[in-house]
DNA sequence: GTTACTGCAAAGCTTTTGCATCCCT
DNA sequence: AGGGATGCAAAAGCTTTGCAGTAAC
C-alpha cells in the first residue's frame, strides 16, 4: 500500500480507500464498482477522483485496464501475467493462471514489435447456467 | 452476400452497401468507420441503421464484435476462429492465424462451461515505431 | 398488406475535463 | 508553501431507443 508513495503518488484518504478496495481484489471491478464501494466511506467521492486514481495507478504499472467487457473498462490489480475467463451472460471475470507459450508466427507480425499477449476465454458461468 | 436473405434479413440498399464494405474487410472497422464509408453512397445514412445492421449480422453469426479496443467496439466479418494483434498506439488490428491449443486448466474452470477463446497480442506497429 | 427497416433526434452510459478549493508532503 | 488531488458540474464519445414515415417481402 505504502509502496506507491515513493513513486510520487499522493496518498490521500480517498486513495487509500481505493487502494484498500483493490488490494487482492479478484473481482475485476469497473469504475462504477470502485465508486460505489468507496462512496460508503467517503460520501462525497466523485468519479473524477476514481478515474484520476485508477489512471495514476495504471501509469505507474500498478493496475491493468481490461478491455474484455464491452461497454466499460474493468480493472485488475493483479499485474502478474495471467489470463481471463468471462461469462458471456453476467460478465463475471475469473483469473486463469497458465503458461500458454503463444507467439505470433514471424511471417504474420507485419513489422510489429510484439510486447505481450493475453488469452481471453469465454463461456457461461455456473450461476448463469 | 445473398446468403443472408434466407435468414430473414431484409436486404435494403443501405444494408447491401454495408455488407459490401464488410465483405473481405480485414481492417476491423468501428461503427463510425462503417458509417463514414457508407455515407458516401447514402448521404442520409444514420447510426441507427449502422448499429441495427451490425447487430442483425452479429445475431445471425455473420459478424464478430471485438472488445479489444477500449472506448469503441470494432467489427470483424471474418468469423473463422483466429486471433488479433493490436497496436497500443494507433489501435490498428491485424489478424493472426494460428492454432494455439490453449485451454483452461480443469481446476480453474470454476464451473464455467467454456465456449471459446481468443488470443490478443499487443505491441507497436511498424508505422508507429 | 405486413413486417421490418430507415432516419432523425433524444436519451443513456461511461469516461473525460474545467475549475475553484483543499490538503498531502 | 507548492504542487497535486478533490469534488462538482458540464461536456464529450459511443451506443441505444422512440417514433413516424417508408420500403422490402
PDB file of C-alpha atoms (C1' of nucleotides) in Angstrom:
ATOM      1  CA  UNK A   1       0.000   0.000   0.000  1.00  0.00           C
ATOM      2  CA  UNK A   2       2.754   2.397   1.016  1.00  0.00           C
ATOM      3  CA  UNK A   3       4.874   1.323  -1.911  1.00  0.00           C
ATOM      4  CA  UNK A   4       3.184   3.912  -4.102  1.00  0.00           C
ATOM      5  CA  UNK A   5       4.356   6.846  -2.017  1.00  0.00           C
ATOM      6  CA  UNK A   6       7.843   6.600  -3.429  1.00  0.00           C
ATOM      7  CA  UNK A   7       6.505   6.852  -6.968  1.00  0.00           C
ATOM      8  CA  UNK A   8       5.240  10.356  -6.232  1.00  0.00           C
ATOM      9  CA  UNK A   9       1.649   9.298  -5.673  1.00  0.00           C
ATOM     10  CA  UNK A  10      -0.030  11.388  -3.010  1.00  0.00           C
ATOM     11  CA  UNK A  11      -1.757   9.154  -0.539  1.00  0.00           C
ATOM     12  CA  UNK A  12      -4.985  10.895   0.339  1.00  0.00           C
ATOM     13  CA  UNK A  13      -7.620   9.150   2.462  1.00  0.00           C
ATOM     14  CA  UNK A  14      -9.741   8.644  -0.648  1.00  0.00           C
ATOM     15  CA  UNK A  15      -6.870   6.994  -2.477  1.00  0.00           C
ATOM     16  CA  UNK A  16      -6.054   4.775   0.448  1.00  0.00           C
ATOM     17  CA  UNK A  17      -9.674   3.607   0.437  1.00  0.00           C
ATOM     18  CA  UNK A  18      -9.444   2.829  -3.261  1.00  0.00           C
ATOM     19  CA  UNK A  19      -6.124   1.031  -2.806  1.00  0.00           C
ATOM     20  CA  UNK A  20      -7.596  -0.883   0.093  1.00  0.00           C
ATOM     21  CA  UNK A  21     -10.551  -1.984  -2.013  1.00  0.00           C
ATOM     22  CA  UNK A  22      -8.327  -3.020  -4.915  1.00  0.00           C
ATOM     23  CA  UNK A  23      -5.665  -4.827  -2.887  1.00  0.00           C
ATOM     24  CA  UNK A  24      -6.027  -8.534  -3.522  1.00  0.00           C
ATOM     25  CA  UNK A  25      -9.366  -7.973  -5.237  1.00  0.00           C
ATOM     26  CA  UNK A  26     -10.038 -10.553  -7.958  1.00  0.00           C
ATOM     27  CA  UNK A  27     -13.495  -9.309  -8.948  1.00  0.00           C
ATOM     28  CA  UNK A  28     -12.178  -7.142 -11.785  1.00  0.00           C
ATOM     29  CA  UNK A  29     -14.292  -4.132 -10.787  1.00  0.00           C
ATOM     30  CA  UNK A  30     -15.474  -1.372 -13.077  1.00  0.00           C
ATOM     31  CA  UNK A  31     -15.017   2.310 -12.200  1.00  0.00           C
ATOM     32  CA  UNK A  32     -18.635   2.276 -11.034  1.00  0.00           C
ATOM     33  CA  UNK A  33     -17.905  -0.648  -8.694  1.00  0.00           C
ATOM     34  CA  UNK A  34     -14.962   1.206  -7.174  1.00  0.00           C
ATOM     35  CA  UNK A  35     -17.041   4.358  -6.846  1.00  0.00           C
ATOM     36  CA  UNK A  36     -19.938   2.610  -5.104  1.00  0.00           C
ATOM     37  CA  UNK A  37     -17.636   0.876  -2.661  1.00  0.00           C
ATOM     38  CA  UNK A  38     -15.524   3.853  -1.682  1.00  0.00           C
ATOM     39  CA  UNK A  39     -18.590   6.092  -1.546  1.00  0.00           C
ATOM     40  CA  UNK A  40     -19.639   4.169   1.565  1.00  0.00           C
ATOM     41  CA  UNK A  41     -16.660   5.567   3.421  1.00  0.00           C
ATOM     42  CA  UNK A  42     -16.483   8.916   1.592  1.00  0.00           C
ATOM     43  CA  UNK A  43     -19.976  10.061   0.607  1.00  0.00           C
ATOM     44  CA  UNK A  44     -18.533  12.989  -1.335  1.00  0.00           C
ATOM     45  CA  UNK A  45     -16.433  10.717  -3.523  1.00  0.00           C
ATOM     46  CA  UNK A  46     -16.598  11.662  -7.190  1.00  0.00           C
ATOM     47  CA  UNK A  47     -15.931   9.800 -10.405  1.00  0.00           C
ATOM     48  CA  UNK A  48     -13.227  12.335 -11.166  1.00  0.00           C
ATOM     49  CA  UNK A  49     -11.290  11.052  -8.182  1.00  0.00           C
ATOM     50  CA  UNK A  50     -11.904   7.428  -9.061  1.00  0.00           C
ATOM     51  CA  UNK A  51     -10.714   7.819 -12.631  1.00  0.00           C
ATOM     52  CA  UNK A  52      -7.854  10.058 -11.584  1.00  0.00           C
ATOM     53  CA  UNK A  53      -6.608   7.466  -9.120  1.00  0.00           C
ATOM     54  CA  UNK A  54      -7.093   4.493 -11.422  1.00  0.00           C
ATOM     55  CA  UNK A  55      -5.146   6.281 -14.133  1.00  0.00           C
ATOM     56  CA  UNK A  56      -2.402   7.242 -11.667  1.00  0.00           C
ATOM     57  CA  UNK A  57      -2.045   3.603 -10.676  1.00  0.00           C
ATOM     58  CA  UNK A  58      -2.180   2.332 -14.228  1.00  0.00           C
ATOM     59  CA  UNK A  59       0.511   4.709 -15.430  1.00  0.00           C
ATOM     60  CA  UNK A  60       2.734   3.502 -12.603  1.00  0.00           C
ATOM     61  CA  UNK A  61       2.199  -0.102 -13.606  1.00  0.00           C
ATOM     62  CA  UNK A  62       0.162  -0.941 -10.550  1.00  0.00           C
ATOM     63  CA  UNK A  63      -3.062  -1.739 -12.323  1.00  0.00           C
ATOM     64  CA  UNK A  64      -4.262  -3.302 -15.553  1.00  0.00           C
ATOM     65  CA  UNK A  65      -7.093  -1.920 -17.632  1.00  0.00           C
ATOM     66  CA  UNK A  66      -9.092  -4.775 -19.131  1.00  0.00           C
ATOM     67  CA  UNK A  67     -10.995  -4.204 -22.364  1.00  0.00           C
ATOM     68  CA  UNK A  68     -12.679  -7.570 -22.177  1.00  0.00           C
ATOM     69  CA  UNK A  69     -16.113  -6.253 -21.214  1.00  0.00           C
ATOM     70  CA  UNK A  70     -17.920  -4.347 -23.965  1.00  0.00           C
ATOM     71  CA  UNK A  71     -19.258  -1.059 -22.700  1.00  0.00           C
ATOM     72  CA  UNK A  72     -16.999  -0.487 -19.748  1.00  0.00           C
ATOM     73  CA  UNK A  73     -13.435  -0.815 -18.631  1.00  0.00           C
ATOM     74  CA  UNK A  74     -12.649  -3.310 -15.907  1.00  0.00           C
ATOM     75  CA  UNK A  75      -9.637  -3.026 -13.638  1.00  0.00           C
ATOM     76  CA  UNK A  76      -7.273  -5.683 -12.362  1.00  0.00           C
ATOM     77  CA  UNK A  77      -4.816  -5.003  -9.524  1.00  0.00           C
ATOM     78  CA  UNK A  78      -3.021  -8.241 -10.309  1.00  0.00           C
ATOM     79  CA  UNK A  79      -0.326  -7.195 -12.747  1.00  0.00           C
ATOM     80  CA  UNK A  80       1.294 -10.606 -12.987  1.00  0.00           C
ATOM     81  CA  UNK A  81       0.950 -12.150 -16.424  1.00  0.00           C
ATOM     82  CA  UNK A  82      -2.274 -14.130 -16.435  1.00  0.00           C
ATOM     83  CA  UNK A  83      -5.417 -14.713 -18.447  1.00  0.00           C
ATOM     84  CA  UNK A  84      -9.175 -14.414 -18.079  1.00  0.00           C
ATOM     85  CA  UNK A  85     -12.397 -16.339 -18.419  1.00  0.00           C
ATOM     86  CA  UNK A  86     -15.513 -14.219 -18.883  1.00  0.00           C
ATOM     87  CA  UNK A  87     -19.169 -15.131 -18.580  1.00  0.00           C
ATOM     88  CA  UNK A  88     -20.964 -14.015 -21.734  1.00  0.00           C
ATOM     89  CA  UNK A  89     -24.131 -13.560 -19.736  1.00  0.00           C
ATOM     90  CA  UNK A  90     -23.264 -11.766 -16.476  1.00  0.00           C
ATOM     91  CA  UNK A  91     -19.794 -10.532 -17.464  1.00  0.00           C
ATOM     92  CA  UNK A  92     -18.175 -12.089 -14.427  1.00  0.00           C
ATOM     93  CA  UNK A  93     -14.421 -12.400 -14.975  1.00  0.00           C
ATOM     94  CA  UNK A  94     -12.237 -15.010 -13.305  1.00  0.00           C
ATOM     95  CA  UNK A  95      -8.487 -15.368 -13.455  1.00  0.00           C
ATOM     96  CA  UNK A  96      -6.750 -18.149 -15.351  1.00  0.00           C
ATOM     97  CA  UNK A  97      -3.171 -18.881 -14.446  1.00  0.00           C
ATOM     98  CA  UNK A  98      -1.316 -20.886 -17.026  1.00  0.00           C
ATOM     99  CA  UNK A  99       1.588 -20.512 -19.382  1.00  0.00           C
ATOM    100  CA  UNK A 100       0.379 -20.968 -22.932  1.00  0.00           C
ATOM    101  CA  UNK A 101       3.534 -20.233 -24.910  1.00  0.00           C
ATOM    102  CA  UNK A 102       1.610 -18.386 -27.561  1.00  0.00           C
ATOM    103  CA  UNK A 103       3.516 -16.235 -30.004  1.00  0.00           C
ATOM    104  CA  UNK A 104       2.800 -14.544 -33.290  1.00  0.00           C
ATOM    105  CA  UNK A 105       4.233 -16.510 -36.225  1.00  0.00           C
ATOM    106  CA  UNK A 106       7.101 -14.432 -37.620  1.00  0.00           C
ATOM    107  CA  UNK A 107       5.557 -14.119 -41.075  1.00  0.00           C
ATOM    108  CA  UNK A 108       2.399 -12.613 -39.601  1.00  0.00           C
ATOM    109  CA  UNK A 109       3.991  -9.894 -37.486  1.00  0.00           C
ATOM    110  CA  UNK A 110       3.736  -7.245 -40.212  1.00  0.00           C
ATOM    111  CA  UNK A 111       6.629  -5.351 -38.658  1.00  0.00           C
ATOM    112  CA  UNK A 112       5.005  -5.156 -35.251  1.00  0.00           C
ATOM    113  CA  UNK A 113       7.135  -5.110 -32.159  1.00  0.00           C
ATOM    114  CA  UNK A 114       5.142  -7.546 -30.035  1.00  0.00           C
ATOM    115  CA  UNK A 115       5.109  -6.660 -26.356  1.00  0.00           C
ATOM    116  CA  UNK A 116       2.727  -9.096 -24.750  1.00  0.00           C
ATOM    117  CA  UNK A 117      -0.332 -11.255 -25.020  1.00  0.00           C
ATOM    118  CA  UNK A 118      -3.476 -12.122 -23.190  1.00  0.00           C
ATOM    119  CA  UNK A 119      -5.812 -15.061 -23.637  1.00  0.00           C
ATOM    120  CA  UNK A 120      -9.486 -14.429 -23.185  1.00  0.00           C
ATOM    121  CA  UNK A 121     -11.718 -17.450 -22.670  1.00  0.00           C
ATOM    122  CA  UNK A 122     -15.444 -17.022 -22.816  1.00  0.00           C
ATOM    123  CA  UNK A 123     -18.322 -19.157 -21.700  1.00  0.00           C
ATOM    124  CA  UNK A 124     -21.217 -19.378 -19.277  1.00  0.00           C
ATOM    125  CA  UNK A 125     -20.655 -19.421 -15.548  1.00  0.00           C
ATOM    126  CA  UNK A 126     -22.155 -21.839 -13.059  1.00  0.00           C
ATOM    127  CA  UNK A 127     -24.709 -19.352 -11.733  1.00  0.00           C
ATOM    128  CA  UNK A 128     -25.912 -18.373 -15.218  1.00  0.00           C
ATOM    129  CA  UNK A 129     -26.141 -21.932 -16.480  1.00  0.00           C
TER     130      UNK A 129
ATOM    131  CA  UNK B   1     -23.990 -11.526 -49.857  1.00  0.00           C
ATOM    132  CA  UNK B   2     -27.345 -13.057 -50.731  1.00  0.00           C
ATOM    133  CA  UNK B   3     -26.893 -15.781 -48.163  1.00  0.00           C
ATOM    134  CA  UNK B   4     -28.444 -13.547 -45.526  1.00  0.00           C
ATOM    135  CA  UNK B   5     -31.780 -13.259 -47.249  1.00  0.00           C
ATOM    136  CA  UNK B   6     -32.775 -16.753 -46.191  1.00  0.00           C
ATOM    137  CA  UNK B   7     -32.177 -15.869 -42.559  1.00  0.00           C
ATOM    138  CA  UNK B   8     -34.968 -13.317 -42.731  1.00  0.00           C
ATOM    139  CA  UNK B   9     -32.684 -10.335 -43.163  1.00  0.00           C
ATOM    140  CA  UNK B  10     -34.202  -7.695 -45.378  1.00  0.00           C
ATOM    141  CA  UNK B  11     -31.692  -6.602 -47.960  1.00  0.00           C
ATOM    142  CA  UNK B  12     -32.143  -2.882 -48.331  1.00  0.00           C
ATOM    143  CA  UNK B  13     -29.753  -0.820 -50.473  1.00  0.00           C
ATOM    144  CA  UNK B  14     -28.187   0.564 -47.295  1.00  0.00           C
ATOM    145  CA  UNK B  15     -27.580  -2.920 -45.939  1.00  0.00           C
ATOM    146  CA  UNK B  16     -26.120  -4.110 -49.195  1.00  0.00           C
ATOM    147  CA  UNK B  17     -23.681  -1.205 -49.060  1.00  0.00           C
ATOM    148  CA  UNK B  18     -22.694  -2.157 -45.506  1.00  0.00           C
ATOM    149  CA  UNK B  19     -22.332  -5.819 -46.458  1.00  0.00           C
ATOM    150  CA  UNK B  20     -20.284  -4.788 -49.472  1.00  0.00           C
ATOM    151  CA  UNK B  21     -17.959  -2.735 -47.285  1.00  0.00           C
ATOM    152  CA  UNK B  22     -17.561  -5.517 -44.740  1.00  0.00           C
ATOM    153  CA  UNK B  23     -17.073  -8.376 -47.203  1.00  0.00           C
ATOM    154  CA  UNK B  24     -13.459  -9.473 -47.015  1.00  0.00           C
ATOM    155  CA  UNK B  25     -12.576  -6.389 -44.976  1.00  0.00           C
ATOM    156  CA  UNK B  26      -9.700  -7.054 -42.575  1.00  0.00           C
ATOM    157  CA  UNK B  27      -9.453  -3.533 -41.141  1.00  0.00           C
ATOM    158  CA  UNK B  28     -11.678  -4.312 -38.149  1.00  0.00           C
ATOM    159  CA  UNK B  29     -13.756  -1.144 -38.580  1.00  0.00           C
ATOM    160  CA  UNK B  30     -15.648   0.654 -35.855  1.00  0.00           C
ATOM    161  CA  UNK B  31     -19.300   1.678 -36.291  1.00  0.00           C
ATOM    162  CA  UNK B  32     -18.013   5.154 -37.150  1.00  0.00           C
ATOM    163  CA  UNK B  33     -15.799   3.705 -39.895  1.00  0.00           C
ATOM    164  CA  UNK B  34     -18.750   1.854 -41.402  1.00  0.00           C
ATOM    165  CA  UNK B  35     -20.911   4.967 -41.133  1.00  0.00           C
ATOM    166  CA  UNK B  36     -18.363   7.210 -42.848  1.00  0.00           C
ATOM    167  CA  UNK B  37     -17.842   4.775 -45.693  1.00  0.00           C
ATOM    168  CA  UNK B  38     -21.481   4.029 -46.422  1.00  0.00           C
ATOM    169  CA  UNK B  39     -22.402   7.688 -46.041  1.00  0.00           C
ATOM    170  CA  UNK B  40     -20.518   8.329 -49.282  1.00  0.00           C
ATOM    171  CA  UNK B  41     -23.111   6.330 -51.170  1.00  0.00           C
ATOM    172  CA  UNK B  42     -26.085   7.172 -48.930  1.00  0.00           C
ATOM    173  CA  UNK B  43     -25.708  10.687 -47.519  1.00  0.00           C
ATOM    174  CA  UNK B  44     -28.779  10.194 -45.314  1.00  0.00           C
ATOM    175  CA  UNK B  45     -27.292   7.125 -43.641  1.00  0.00           C
ATOM    176  CA  UNK B  46     -27.767   7.169 -39.885  1.00  0.00           C
ATOM    177  CA  UNK B  47     -26.008   5.459 -36.987  1.00  0.00           C
ATOM    178  CA  UNK B  48     -29.305   3.778 -36.136  1.00  0.00           C
ATOM    179  CA  UNK B  49     -29.130   1.911 -39.422  1.00  0.00           C
ATOM    180  CA  UNK B  50     -25.466   1.055 -38.983  1.00  0.00           C
ATOM    181  CA  UNK B  51     -25.942  -0.360 -35.494  1.00  0.00           C
ATOM    182  CA  UNK B  52     -29.184  -2.058 -36.468  1.00  0.00           C
ATOM    183  CA  UNK B  53     -27.488  -3.834 -39.363  1.00  0.00           C
ATOM    184  CA  UNK B  54     -24.346  -4.754 -37.426  1.00  0.00           C
ATOM    185  CA  UNK B  55     -26.482  -6.256 -34.669  1.00  0.00           C
ATOM    186  CA  UNK B  56     -28.624  -8.120 -37.204  1.00  0.00           C
ATOM    187  CA  UNK B  57     -25.487  -9.645 -38.692  1.00  0.00           C
ATOM    188  CA  UNK B  58     -23.939 -10.438 -35.341  1.00  0.00           C
ATOM    189  CA  UNK B  59     -27.025 -12.192 -34.041  1.00  0.00           C
ATOM    190  CA  UNK B  60     -27.011 -14.349 -37.163  1.00  0.00           C
ATOM    191  CA  UNK B  61     -23.390 -15.273 -36.621  1.00  0.00           C
ATOM    192  CA  UNK B  62     -22.122 -13.318 -39.595  1.00  0.00           C
ATOM    193  CA  UNK B  63     -20.023 -10.849 -37.678  1.00  0.00           C
ATOM    194  CA  UNK B  64     -17.843 -10.702 -34.593  1.00  0.00           C
ATOM    195  CA  UNK B  65     -17.881  -7.850 -32.121  1.00  0.00           C
ATOM    196  CA  UNK B  66     -14.363  -7.223 -30.865  1.00  0.00           C
ATOM    197  CA  UNK B  67     -13.885  -5.663 -27.433  1.00  0.00           C
ATOM    198  CA  UNK B  68     -10.155  -5.326 -27.900  1.00  0.00           C
ATOM    199  CA  UNK B  69     -10.183  -1.550 -28.372  1.00  0.00           C
ATOM    200  CA  UNK B  70     -11.027   0.450 -25.264  1.00  0.00           C
ATOM    201  CA  UNK B  71     -13.691   3.035 -25.952  1.00  0.00           C
ATOM    202  CA  UNK B  72     -15.325   1.548 -29.036  1.00  0.00           C
ATOM    203  CA  UNK B  73     -16.439  -1.712 -30.484  1.00  0.00           C
ATOM    204  CA  UNK B  74     -14.692  -2.994 -33.568  1.00  0.00           C
ATOM    205  CA  UNK B  75     -16.273  -5.403 -36.015  1.00  0.00           C
ATOM    206  CA  UNK B  76     -14.811  -8.391 -37.813  1.00  0.00           C
ATOM    207  CA  UNK B  77     -16.618 -10.046 -40.730  1.00  0.00           C
ATOM    208  CA  UNK B  78     -14.210 -12.976 -40.532  1.00  0.00           C
ATOM    209  CA  UNK B  79     -15.962 -15.388 -38.198  1.00  0.00           C
ATOM    210  CA  UNK B  80     -13.398 -18.141 -38.564  1.00  0.00           C
ATOM    211  CA  UNK B  81     -11.506 -18.825 -35.352  1.00  0.00           C
ATOM    212  CA  UNK B  82      -8.488 -16.549 -35.336  1.00  0.00           C
ATOM    213  CA  UNK B  83      -6.602 -14.108 -33.152  1.00  0.00           C
ATOM    214  CA  UNK B  84      -5.508 -10.484 -33.158  1.00  0.00           C
ATOM    215  CA  UNK B  85      -2.502  -8.248 -32.785  1.00  0.00           C
ATOM    216  CA  UNK B  86      -3.267  -4.675 -31.776  1.00  0.00           C
ATOM    217  CA  UNK B  87      -1.076  -1.570 -31.885  1.00  0.00           C
ATOM    218  CA  UNK B  88      -1.159   0.087 -28.466  1.00  0.00           C
ATOM    219  CA  UNK B  89      -0.582   3.439 -30.134  1.00  0.00           C
ATOM    220  CA  UNK B  90      -2.856   3.695 -33.184  1.00  0.00           C
ATOM    221  CA  UNK B  91      -5.200   0.786 -32.333  1.00  0.00           C
ATOM    222  CA  UNK B  92      -4.633  -0.875 -35.694  1.00  0.00           C
ATOM    223  CA  UNK B  93      -5.696  -4.522 -35.514  1.00  0.00           C
ATOM    224  CA  UNK B  94      -4.243  -7.261 -37.691  1.00  0.00           C
ATOM    225  CA  UNK B  95      -5.295 -10.880 -37.908  1.00  0.00           C
ATOM    226  CA  UNK B  96      -3.199 -13.718 -36.546  1.00  0.00           C
ATOM    227  CA  UNK B  97      -3.936 -17.179 -37.854  1.00  0.00           C
ATOM    228  CA  UNK B  98      -2.527 -19.941 -35.726  1.00  0.00           C
ATOM    229  CA  UNK B  99      -3.741 -22.779 -33.580  1.00  0.00           C
ATOM    230  CA  UNK B 100      -2.547 -22.275 -30.033  1.00  0.00           C
ATOM    231  CA  UNK B 101      -4.192 -25.186 -28.257  1.00  0.00           C
ATOM    232  CA  UNK B 102      -4.968 -23.093 -25.217  1.00  0.00           C
ATOM    233  CA  UNK B 103      -7.469 -24.397 -22.726  1.00  0.00           C
ATOM    234  CA  UNK B 104      -8.493 -23.562 -19.199  1.00  0.00           C
ATOM    235  CA  UNK B 105      -6.952 -25.983 -16.680  1.00  0.00           C
ATOM    236  CA  UNK B 106      -9.819 -28.075 -15.302  1.00  0.00           C
ATOM    237  CA  UNK B 107      -9.241 -26.973 -11.705  1.00  0.00           C
ATOM    238  CA  UNK B 108      -9.586 -23.321 -12.693  1.00  0.00           C
ATOM    239  CA  UNK B 109     -12.867 -23.556 -14.574  1.00  0.00           C
ATOM    240  CA  UNK B 110     -14.982 -22.719 -11.520  1.00  0.00           C
ATOM    241  CA  UNK B 111     -17.952 -24.494 -13.059  1.00  0.00           C
ATOM    242  CA  UNK B 112     -17.823 -22.480 -16.246  1.00  0.00           C
ATOM    243  CA  UNK B 113     -18.927 -24.044 -19.481  1.00  0.00           C
ATOM    244  CA  UNK B 114     -16.120 -22.804 -21.708  1.00  0.00           C
ATOM    245  CA  UNK B 115     -17.245 -21.968 -25.232  1.00  0.00           C
ATOM    246  CA  UNK B 116     -14.243 -20.426 -26.904  1.00  0.00           C
ATOM    247  CA  UNK B 117     -11.092 -18.414 -26.654  1.00  0.00           C
ATOM    248  CA  UNK B 118      -9.280 -15.595 -28.307  1.00  0.00           C
ATOM    249  CA  UNK B 119      -5.664 -14.545 -28.030  1.00  0.00           C
ATOM    250  CA  UNK B 120      -4.929 -10.872 -28.075  1.00  0.00           C
ATOM    251  CA  UNK B 121      -1.353  -9.820 -28.781  1.00  0.00           C
ATOM    252  CA  UNK B 122      -0.347  -6.236 -28.255  1.00  0.00           C
ATOM    253  CA  UNK B 123       2.611  -4.215 -29.395  1.00  0.00           C
ATOM    254  CA  UNK B 124       3.664  -1.300 -31.559  1.00  0.00           C
ATOM    255  CA  UNK B 125       3.162  -1.369 -35.309  1.00  0.00           C
ATOM    256  CA  UNK B 126       5.747  -0.525 -37.938  1.00  0.00           C
ATOM    257  CA  UNK B 127       4.271   2.900 -38.704  1.00  0.00           C
ATOM    258  CA  UNK B 128       4.117   3.923 -35.042  1.00  0.00           C
ATOM    259  CA  UNK B 129       7.605   2.708 -34.230  1.00  0.00           C
TER     260      UNK B 129
ATOM    261  C1'  DG C   1     -50.727  -5.724 -46.946  1.00  0.00           C
ATOM    262  C1'  DT C   2     -47.312  -6.935 -43.297  1.00  0.00           C
ATOM    263  C1'  DT C   3     -43.442  -6.670 -41.294  1.00  0.00           C
ATOM    264  C1'  DA C   4     -39.368  -4.827 -40.732  1.00  0.00           C
ATOM    265  C1'  DC C   5     -36.044  -1.026 -41.814  1.00  0.00           C
ATOM    266  C1'  DT C   6     -34.668   3.942 -42.191  1.00  0.00           C
ATOM    267  C1'  DG C   7     -33.540   8.282 -40.450  1.00  0.00           C
ATOM    268  C1'  DC C   8     -33.727  11.907 -37.193  1.00  0.00           C
ATOM    269  C1'  DA C   9     -33.454  13.278 -32.680  1.00  0.00           C
ATOM    270  C1'  DA C  10     -33.255  12.429 -27.966  1.00  0.00           C
ATOM    271  C1'  DA C  11     -31.630   9.841 -24.310  1.00  0.00           C
ATOM    272  C1'  DG C  12     -28.339   6.686 -21.826  1.00  0.00           C
ATOM    273  C1'  DC C  13     -23.838   5.245 -20.165  1.00  0.00           C
ATOM    274  C1'  DT C  14     -19.164   5.561 -19.464  1.00  0.00           C
ATOM    275  C1'  DT C  15     -15.337   8.465 -19.346  1.00  0.00           C
ATOM    276  C1'  DT C  16     -13.061  12.995 -19.595  1.00  0.00           C
ATOM    277  C1'  DT C  17     -12.381  17.760 -18.490  1.00  0.00           C
ATOM    278  C1'  DG C  18     -12.508  22.653 -16.358  1.00  0.00           C
ATOM    279  C1'  DC C  19     -12.020  24.899 -12.384  1.00  0.00           C
ATOM    280  C1'  DA C  20     -12.162  26.547  -7.724  1.00  0.00           C
ATOM    281  C1'  DT C  21     -10.998  24.738  -3.345  1.00  0.00           C
ATOM    282  C1'  DC C  22      -8.442  21.872  -0.428  1.00  0.00           C
ATOM    283  C1'  DC C  23      -4.716  19.117   1.566  1.00  0.00           C
ATOM    284  C1'  DC C  24      -0.663  15.927   1.409  1.00  0.00           C
ATOM    285  C1'  DT C  25       4.155  16.265   1.543  1.00  0.00           C
TER     286       DT C  25
ATOM    287  C1'  DA D   1       4.304  26.965   0.694  1.00  0.00           C
ATOM    288  C1'  DG D   2       3.721  24.400  -3.522  1.00  0.00           C
ATOM    289  C1'  DG D   3       2.061  21.049  -6.329  1.00  0.00           C
ATOM    290  C1'  DG D   4      -1.047  17.871  -6.833  1.00  0.00           C
ATOM    291  C1'  DA D   5      -5.779  15.954  -5.528  1.00  0.00           C
ATOM    292  C1'  DT D   6     -10.776  16.540  -4.658  1.00  0.00           C
ATOM    293  C1'  DG D   7     -15.437  17.326  -5.961  1.00  0.00           C
ATOM    294  C1'  DC D   8     -18.938  19.289  -8.591  1.00  0.00           C
ATOM    295  C1'  DA D   9     -20.807  20.034 -12.892  1.00  0.00           C
ATOM    296  C1'  DA D  10     -20.562  20.187 -17.644  1.00  0.00           C
ATOM    297  C1'  DA D  11     -19.116  18.069 -21.777  1.00  0.00           C
ATOM    298  C1'  DA D  12     -17.591  14.546 -24.778  1.00  0.00           C
ATOM    299  C1'  DG D  13     -17.717   9.758 -27.045  1.00  0.00           C
ATOM    300  C1'  DC D  14     -20.071   5.766 -28.217  1.00  0.00           C
ATOM    301  C1'  DT D  15     -24.308   3.230 -28.342  1.00  0.00           C
ATOM    302  C1'  DT D  16     -29.249   2.653 -27.772  1.00  0.00           C
ATOM    303  C1'  DT D  17     -34.006   3.883 -28.295  1.00  0.00           C
ATOM    304  C1'  DG D  18     -38.678   6.073 -29.728  1.00  0.00           C
ATOM    305  C1'  DC D  19     -41.247   7.043 -33.357  1.00  0.00           C
ATOM    306  C1'  DA D  20     -43.200   8.404 -37.764  1.00  0.00           C
ATOM    307  C1'  DG D  21     -42.503   7.536 -42.413  1.00  0.00           C
ATOM    308  C1'  DT D  22     -41.037   4.132 -45.867  1.00  0.00           C
ATOM    309  C1'  DA D  23     -39.693   0.123 -48.423  1.00  0.00           C
ATOM    310  C1'  DA D  24     -38.717  -4.965 -48.807  1.00  0.00           C
ATOM    311  C1'  DC D  25     -41.012  -9.112 -48.983  1.00  0.00           C
TER     312       DC D  25
END
